[in-house]
Amino acid sequence: MGNIIVAQSGGPTVAINASLAGVIEGALSSKYDTIYGSINGITGIIDDNIINLSEVVKSDSNFLKKLKVTPAMYLGSCRFKLPSVTSNDPIYNTLFQQFKKYDIEAFFYIGGNDSMDTVDKLSAYAKSIDSPIRFIGVPKTVDNDLCVTDHTPGFGSAAKYIATTTMEVIYDAKIYNTPSVTIIEVMGRDAGWLTAATSLARNNCCCGPDLIYLPEVPFDTEVFVNDLSKLLKEKTNIVVAVSEGIRDAKGEYISASTGQLDNFGHAQLSGAGKTLEYIVKDKLGVKVRSIEVNVLQRAAAHMSSLTDLQESVELGKHGVQFAEEGVTGAMVVLNRTSNAPYTVDYSHATISDIANEAKEVPQEWINDSHNWVTDEMLEYLKPLVIGEPELEYENGLPVYVTR
Amino acid sequence: MGNIIVAQSGGPTVAINASLAGVIEGALSSKYDTIYGSINGITGIIDDNIINLSEVVKSDSNFLKKLKVTPAMYLGSCRFKLPSVTSNDPIYNTLFQQFKKYDIEAFFYIGGNDSMDTVDKLSAYAKSIDSPIRFIGVPKTVDNDLCVTDHTPGFGSAAKYIATTTMEVIYDAKIYNTPSVTIIEVMGRDAGWLTAATSLARNNCCCGPDLIYLPEVPFDTEVFVNDLSKLLKEKTNIVVAVSEGIRDAKGEYISASTGQLDNFGHAQLSGAGKTLEYIVKDKLGVKVRSIEVNVLQRAAAHMSSLTDLQESVELGKHGVQFAEEGVTGAMVVLNRTSNAPYTVDYSHATISDIANEAKEVPQEWINDSHNWVTDEMLEYLKPLVIGEPELEYENGLPVYVTR
């Protein structure tokens, strides 16, 4: 029988390697023969930078277990946008020559919105040349902004790390009996899912952040200062969670934007937290600091969610199963079938319904004052952070696997 | 018999509550009767904001176990510098009246350099008025810059978190095959211990940071750019660890200093990492980002070191034991009696030899190029990060205890 090839793309999360392990496990018990891995996303296929994952698995019996808890991307990533299918660009011919050379029957791309765009184009091109190769997208993104799927791998772990970190920052912030404001800036360019996850820090042992601002509603600096100054009359130490992507009513980012765009046309942001820090200092004269959780929120595998990792493995496995069944041009999808007890099942959806669309936080999951989330959001988030990763430690540090 | 009172002071770490648990455990099996806690450091004694910890322990059989893994300060902190003992300031009279009111025989202050200064002054005052009250300092500081003791509680946990985070940032940084520089800014105003701990990320599954710059040697921007540009010829993704406190040959901070001083006369720093980010962008034109680990490094109890927590408990217990033996004006001290196997014992040292002195990284533990540490440093650090904290989880998040 023929072979498969798998690649990873886009920004890192702590669950992308769990999905890679899932694809490998799925393929090992499938009709497919050799499992190839393309280094640095689809560019590895173009540059013939391809490794034999079947051999890697054979050489280390513990490999898959370690891979499942390893952050970022074992195969490396790329930011590479394919030209339009109708462009007649020779890159498509190059790619399909490579697929032929390695006798590829199915290609799996683990990634976010932009990677799904690649899967969509490849399957459309395959259709146009009557190629039988299957193209399957396996979702991931800490941002949780992919459509159709209930949530995305990587999000639950990032949510767990962010909620834990928010708790710990709140403990840190409240030790002095002098007024202070702490601003936690969380990732999420267009969607507030990750920032909303700070709400999980309101529990039996922590009061949670006092205010939460998401990018889904226009940010009004005056209202923010007013929210704060009211709270400072009731409480000494205020902790605010804010998305990096908050914008004013005109759509301008509350940040010092560099004005640069990445390859996909996204604005490069920095500094919503820092900007608010200056505003608070200026308007309220209170002690204030800002904390940018930065890449730690997408890299902290030591605080990943077991639920997230297990689902990520299952998504990879189901991708292989769907390819065997003849599915192509599709992304594997997670459906929440029940919330209490929490259960999911797996299906697939047409990529063209998903690619390049972003799923925002619904307005009805944000409170009327636009500074916290509703119980529906909390119920949605809670099951995703359950369970601790099965880590091995060596000399006090977690054991991950590297190429 | 008489009672004791305990307080916490200075900046938070994840091990200060373990020392508080140690003082409580020590007192429960001592001649002392009631255990009082002063809220917000010594200011709680002045303001009569005092709680009965014996009652708290009785009311929750799980309290001490949870307290040992809880970050920051259960009793709250303060930044309060006592006036000179010879000043005849009435505050001393106020304090000793309070000690009399609560029938205090011993006072325990868990804190860093500045808290030891308070213990020193209180014991000197006690001597001057022939008071039999014992004053014992229990060390803590993530900075590890207290003299006499081999290391300080809180440091091992922060080192473990920093090393793990550095590993995870390195995994995150190396996914693209395009040149990049990542700068991790670590706490440590005058001492490079925490920044040095990033070296632990060079292990079986990670290459560790490529360059490490400590505040103990003058920082030369030209040499730094040269170090980087040499490395970029050999390697694609460079990760640099840098102390917030690096200074040039003239002693000027490599940062955008605000010029403000805190109550103890320390400069308020920010931005060594950010400053270097701009320098790299300007001089090398390579993709660069900086990550400020910020307060997470002193707050992340979920990644604390069991060795650190256990030693912190023991220091608290020994403090009570020493007070019973009549010791006063002393700090409890950790001595490393062997490195392999790692063993420690506990003693005490005269506060006046410790207070207001900072222990720097020895020059011989920094390499000749001033951009990494020597094997002696690694051997010193390794035992301190061993063991994982005994956490309970509820709804996916660690359980801590709050007042």
PDB file of N, CA and C in Angstrom, chain A residues 23-59:
ATOM      1  N   VAL A  23      -1.675  11.121  14.559  1.00  0.00           N
ATOM      2  CA  VAL A  23      -1.572  10.744  13.143  1.00  0.00           C
ATOM      3  C   VAL A  23      -0.683   9.493  13.017  1.00  0.00           C
ATOM      4  N   ILE A  24       0.432   9.502  13.756  1.00  0.00           N
ATOM      5  CA  ILE A  24       1.352   8.348  13.683  1.00  0.00           C
ATOM      6  C   ILE A  24       0.654   7.088  14.209  1.00  0.00           C
ATOM      7  N   GLU A  25       0.008   7.202  15.368  1.00  0.00           N
ATOM      8  CA  GLU A  25      -0.687   6.028  15.934  1.00  0.00           C
ATOM      9  C   GLU A  25      -1.795   5.543  14.999  1.00  0.00           C
ATOM     10  N   GLY A  26      -2.527   6.506  14.430  1.00  0.00           N
ATOM     11  CA  GLY A  26      -3.586   6.135  13.483  1.00  0.00           C
ATOM     12  C   GLY A  26      -3.007   5.408  12.275  1.00  0.00           C
ATOM     13  N   ALA A  27      -1.901   5.924  11.751  1.00  0.00           N
ATOM     14  CA  ALA A  27      -1.304   5.340  10.551  1.00  0.00           C
ATOM     15  C   ALA A  27      -0.715   3.959  10.830  1.00  0.00           C
ATOM     16  N   LEU A  28      -0.185   3.784  12.047  1.00  0.00           N
ATOM     17  CA  LEU A  28       0.426   2.485  12.393  1.00  0.00           C
ATOM     18  C   LEU A  28      -0.615   1.367  12.381  1.00  0.00           C
ATOM     19  N   SER A  29      -1.852   1.714  12.653  1.00  0.00           N
ATOM     20  CA  SER A  29      -2.897   0.680  12.644  1.00  0.00           C
ATOM     21  C   SER A  29      -3.817   0.852  11.435  1.00  0.00           C
ATOM     22  N   SER A  30      -3.275   1.412  10.343  1.00  0.00           N
ATOM     23  CA  SER A  30      -4.077   1.633   9.124  1.00  0.00           C
ATOM     24  C   SER A  30      -3.525   0.791   7.983  1.00  0.00           C
ATOM     25  N   LYS A  31      -4.121   0.967   6.825  1.00  0.00           N
ATOM     26  CA  LYS A  31      -3.638   0.285   5.609  1.00  0.00           C
ATOM     27  C   LYS A  31      -2.361   0.933   5.076  1.00  0.00           C
ATOM     28  N   TYR A  32      -2.038   2.139   5.571  1.00  0.00           N
ATOM     29  CA  TYR A  32      -0.895   2.861   5.007  1.00  0.00           C
ATOM     30  C   TYR A  32       0.426   2.242   5.444  1.00  0.00           C
ATOM     31  N   ASP A  33       1.416   2.417   4.620  1.00  0.00           N
ATOM     32  CA  ASP A  33       2.743   1.829   4.866  1.00  0.00           C
ATOM     33  C   ASP A  33       3.621   2.840   5.624  1.00  0.00           C
ATOM     34  N   THR A  34       4.560   3.467   4.948  1.00  0.00           N
ATOM     35  CA  THR A  34       5.516   4.360   5.627  1.00  0.00           C
ATOM     36  C   THR A  34       4.875   5.708   5.996  1.00  0.00           C
ATOM     37  N   ILE A  35       5.266   6.217   7.187  1.00  0.00           N
ATOM     38  CA  ILE A  35       4.814   7.536   7.639  1.00  0.00           C
ATOM     39  C   ILE A  35       5.967   8.515   7.462  1.00  0.00           C
ATOM     40  N   TYR A  36       5.799   9.468   6.546  1.00  0.00           N
ATOM     41  CA  TYR A  36       6.827  10.489   6.359  1.00  0.00           C
ATOM     42  C   TYR A  36       6.442  11.768   7.107  1.00  0.00           C
ATOM     43  N   GLY A  37       7.470  12.514   7.515  1.00  0.00           N
ATOM     44  CA  GLY A  37       7.245  13.824   8.117  1.00  0.00           C
ATOM     45  C   GLY A  37       7.952  14.870   7.285  1.00  0.00           C
ATOM     46  N   SER A  38       7.258  15.939   6.976  1.00  0.00           N
ATOM     47  CA  SER A  38       7.846  17.040   6.218  1.00  0.00           C
ATOM     48  C   SER A  38       8.350  18.092   7.202  1.00  0.00           C
ATOM     49  N   ILE A  39       9.611  18.458   7.035  1.00  0.00           N
ATOM     50  CA  ILE A  39      10.225  19.419   7.966  1.00  0.00           C
ATOM     51  C   ILE A  39       9.858  20.849   7.567  1.00  0.00           C
ATOM     52  N   ASN A  40       9.467  21.643   8.567  1.00  0.00           N
ATOM     53  CA  ASN A  40       9.039  23.032   8.358  1.00  0.00           C
ATOM     54  C   ASN A  40       7.844  23.136   7.424  1.00  0.00           C
ATOM     55  N   GLY A  41       6.819  22.433   7.788  1.00  0.00           N
ATOM     56  CA  GLY A  41       5.552  22.537   7.064  1.00  0.00           C
ATOM     57  C   GLY A  41       5.678  22.079   5.641  1.00  0.00           C
ATOM     58  N   ILE A  42       4.891  22.671   4.791  1.00  0.00           N
ATOM     59  CA  ILE A  42       4.850  22.244   3.398  1.00  0.00           C
ATOM     60  C   ILE A  42       6.149  22.563   2.670  1.00  0.00           C
ATOM     61  N   THR A  43       6.948  23.469   3.214  1.00  0.00           N
ATOM     62  CA  THR A  43       8.226  23.795   2.553  1.00  0.00           C
ATOM     63  C   THR A  43       9.170  22.594   2.550  1.00  0.00           C
ATOM     64  N   GLY A  44       9.008  21.690   3.515  1.00  0.00           N
ATOM     65  CA  GLY A  44       9.832  20.482   3.543  1.00  0.00           C
ATOM     66  C   GLY A  44       9.567  19.588   2.348  1.00  0.00           C
ATOM     67  N   ILE A  45       8.332  19.586   1.856  1.00  0.00           N
ATOM     68  CA  ILE A  45       7.994  18.780   0.676  1.00  0.00           C
ATOM     69  C   ILE A  45       8.640  19.412  -0.553  1.00  0.00           C
ATOM     70  N   ILE A  46       8.528  20.735  -0.643  1.00  0.00           N
ATOM     71  CA  ILE A  46       9.105  21.460  -1.787  1.00  0.00           C
ATOM     72  C   ILE A  46      10.627  21.290  -1.816  1.00  0.00           C
ATOM     73  N   ASP A  47      11.265  21.408  -0.624  1.00  0.00           N
ATOM     74  CA  ASP A  47      12.736  21.345  -0.543  1.00  0.00           C
ATOM     75  C   ASP A  47      13.253  19.922  -0.361  1.00  0.00           C
ATOM     76  N   ASP A  48      12.379  18.957  -0.411  1.00  0.00           N
ATOM     77  CA  ASP A  48      12.742  17.545  -0.192  1.00  0.00           C
ATOM     78  C   ASP A  48      13.428  17.335   1.163  1.00  0.00           C
ATOM     79  N   ASN A  49      12.919  18.024   2.159  1.00  0.00           N
ATOM     80  CA  ASN A  49      13.436  17.883   3.524  1.00  0.00           C
ATOM     81  C   ASN A  49      12.419  17.055   4.310  1.00  0.00           C
ATOM     82  N   ILE A  50      12.556  15.745   4.133  1.00  0.00           N
ATOM     83  CA  ILE A  50      11.530  14.800   4.600  1.00  0.00           C
ATOM     84  C   ILE A  50      12.180  13.714   5.441  1.00  0.00           C
ATOM     85  N   ILE A  51      11.574  13.374   6.575  1.00  0.00           N
ATOM     86  CA  ILE A  51      12.126  12.303   7.412  1.00  0.00           C
ATOM     87  C   ILE A  51      11.147  11.128   7.492  1.00  0.00           C
ATOM     88  N   ASN A  52      11.713   9.986   7.828  1.00  0.00           N
ATOM     89  CA  ASN A  52      10.916   8.764   7.935  1.00  0.00           C
ATOM     90  C   ASN A  52      10.503   8.572   9.393  1.00  0.00           C
ATOM     91  N   LEU A  53       9.270   8.916   9.696  1.00  0.00           N
ATOM     92  CA  LEU A  53       8.792   8.832  11.080  1.00  0.00           C
ATOM     93  C   LEU A  53       8.584   7.384  11.526  1.00  0.00           C
ATOM     94  N   SER A  54       8.304   6.506  10.592  1.00  0.00           N
ATOM     95  CA  SER A  54       8.158   5.081  10.956  1.00  0.00           C
ATOM     96  C   SER A  54       9.458   4.577  11.587  1.00  0.00           C
ATOM     97  N   GLU A  55      10.576   5.007  11.031  1.00  0.00           N
ATOM     98  CA  GLU A  55      11.893   4.611  11.569  1.00  0.00           C
ATOM     99  C   GLU A  55      12.119   5.217  12.956  1.00  0.00           C
ATOM    100  N   VAL A  56      11.753   6.489  13.118  1.00  0.00           N
ATOM    101  CA  VAL A  56      11.933   7.175  14.414  1.00  0.00           C
ATOM    102  C   VAL A  56      11.165   6.427  15.505  1.00  0.00           C
ATOM    103  N   VAL A  57       9.924   6.065  15.199  1.00  0.00           N
ATOM    104  CA  VAL A  57       9.083   5.370  16.181  1.00  0.00           C
ATOM    105  C   VAL A  57       9.703   4.023  16.544  1.00  0.00           C
ATOM    106  N   LYS A  58      10.214   3.325  15.535  1.00  0.00           N
ATOM    107  CA  LYS A  58      10.843   2.015  15.776  1.00  0.00           C
ATOM    108  C   LYS A  58      12.067   2.122  16.677  1.00  0.00           C
ATOM    109  N   SER A  59      12.793   3.210  16.552  1.00  0.00           N
ATOM    110  CA  SER A  59      14.087   3.339  17.249  1.00  0.00           C
ATOM    111  C   SER A  59      13.957   3.728  18.722  1.00  0.00           C
TER     112      SER A  59
END
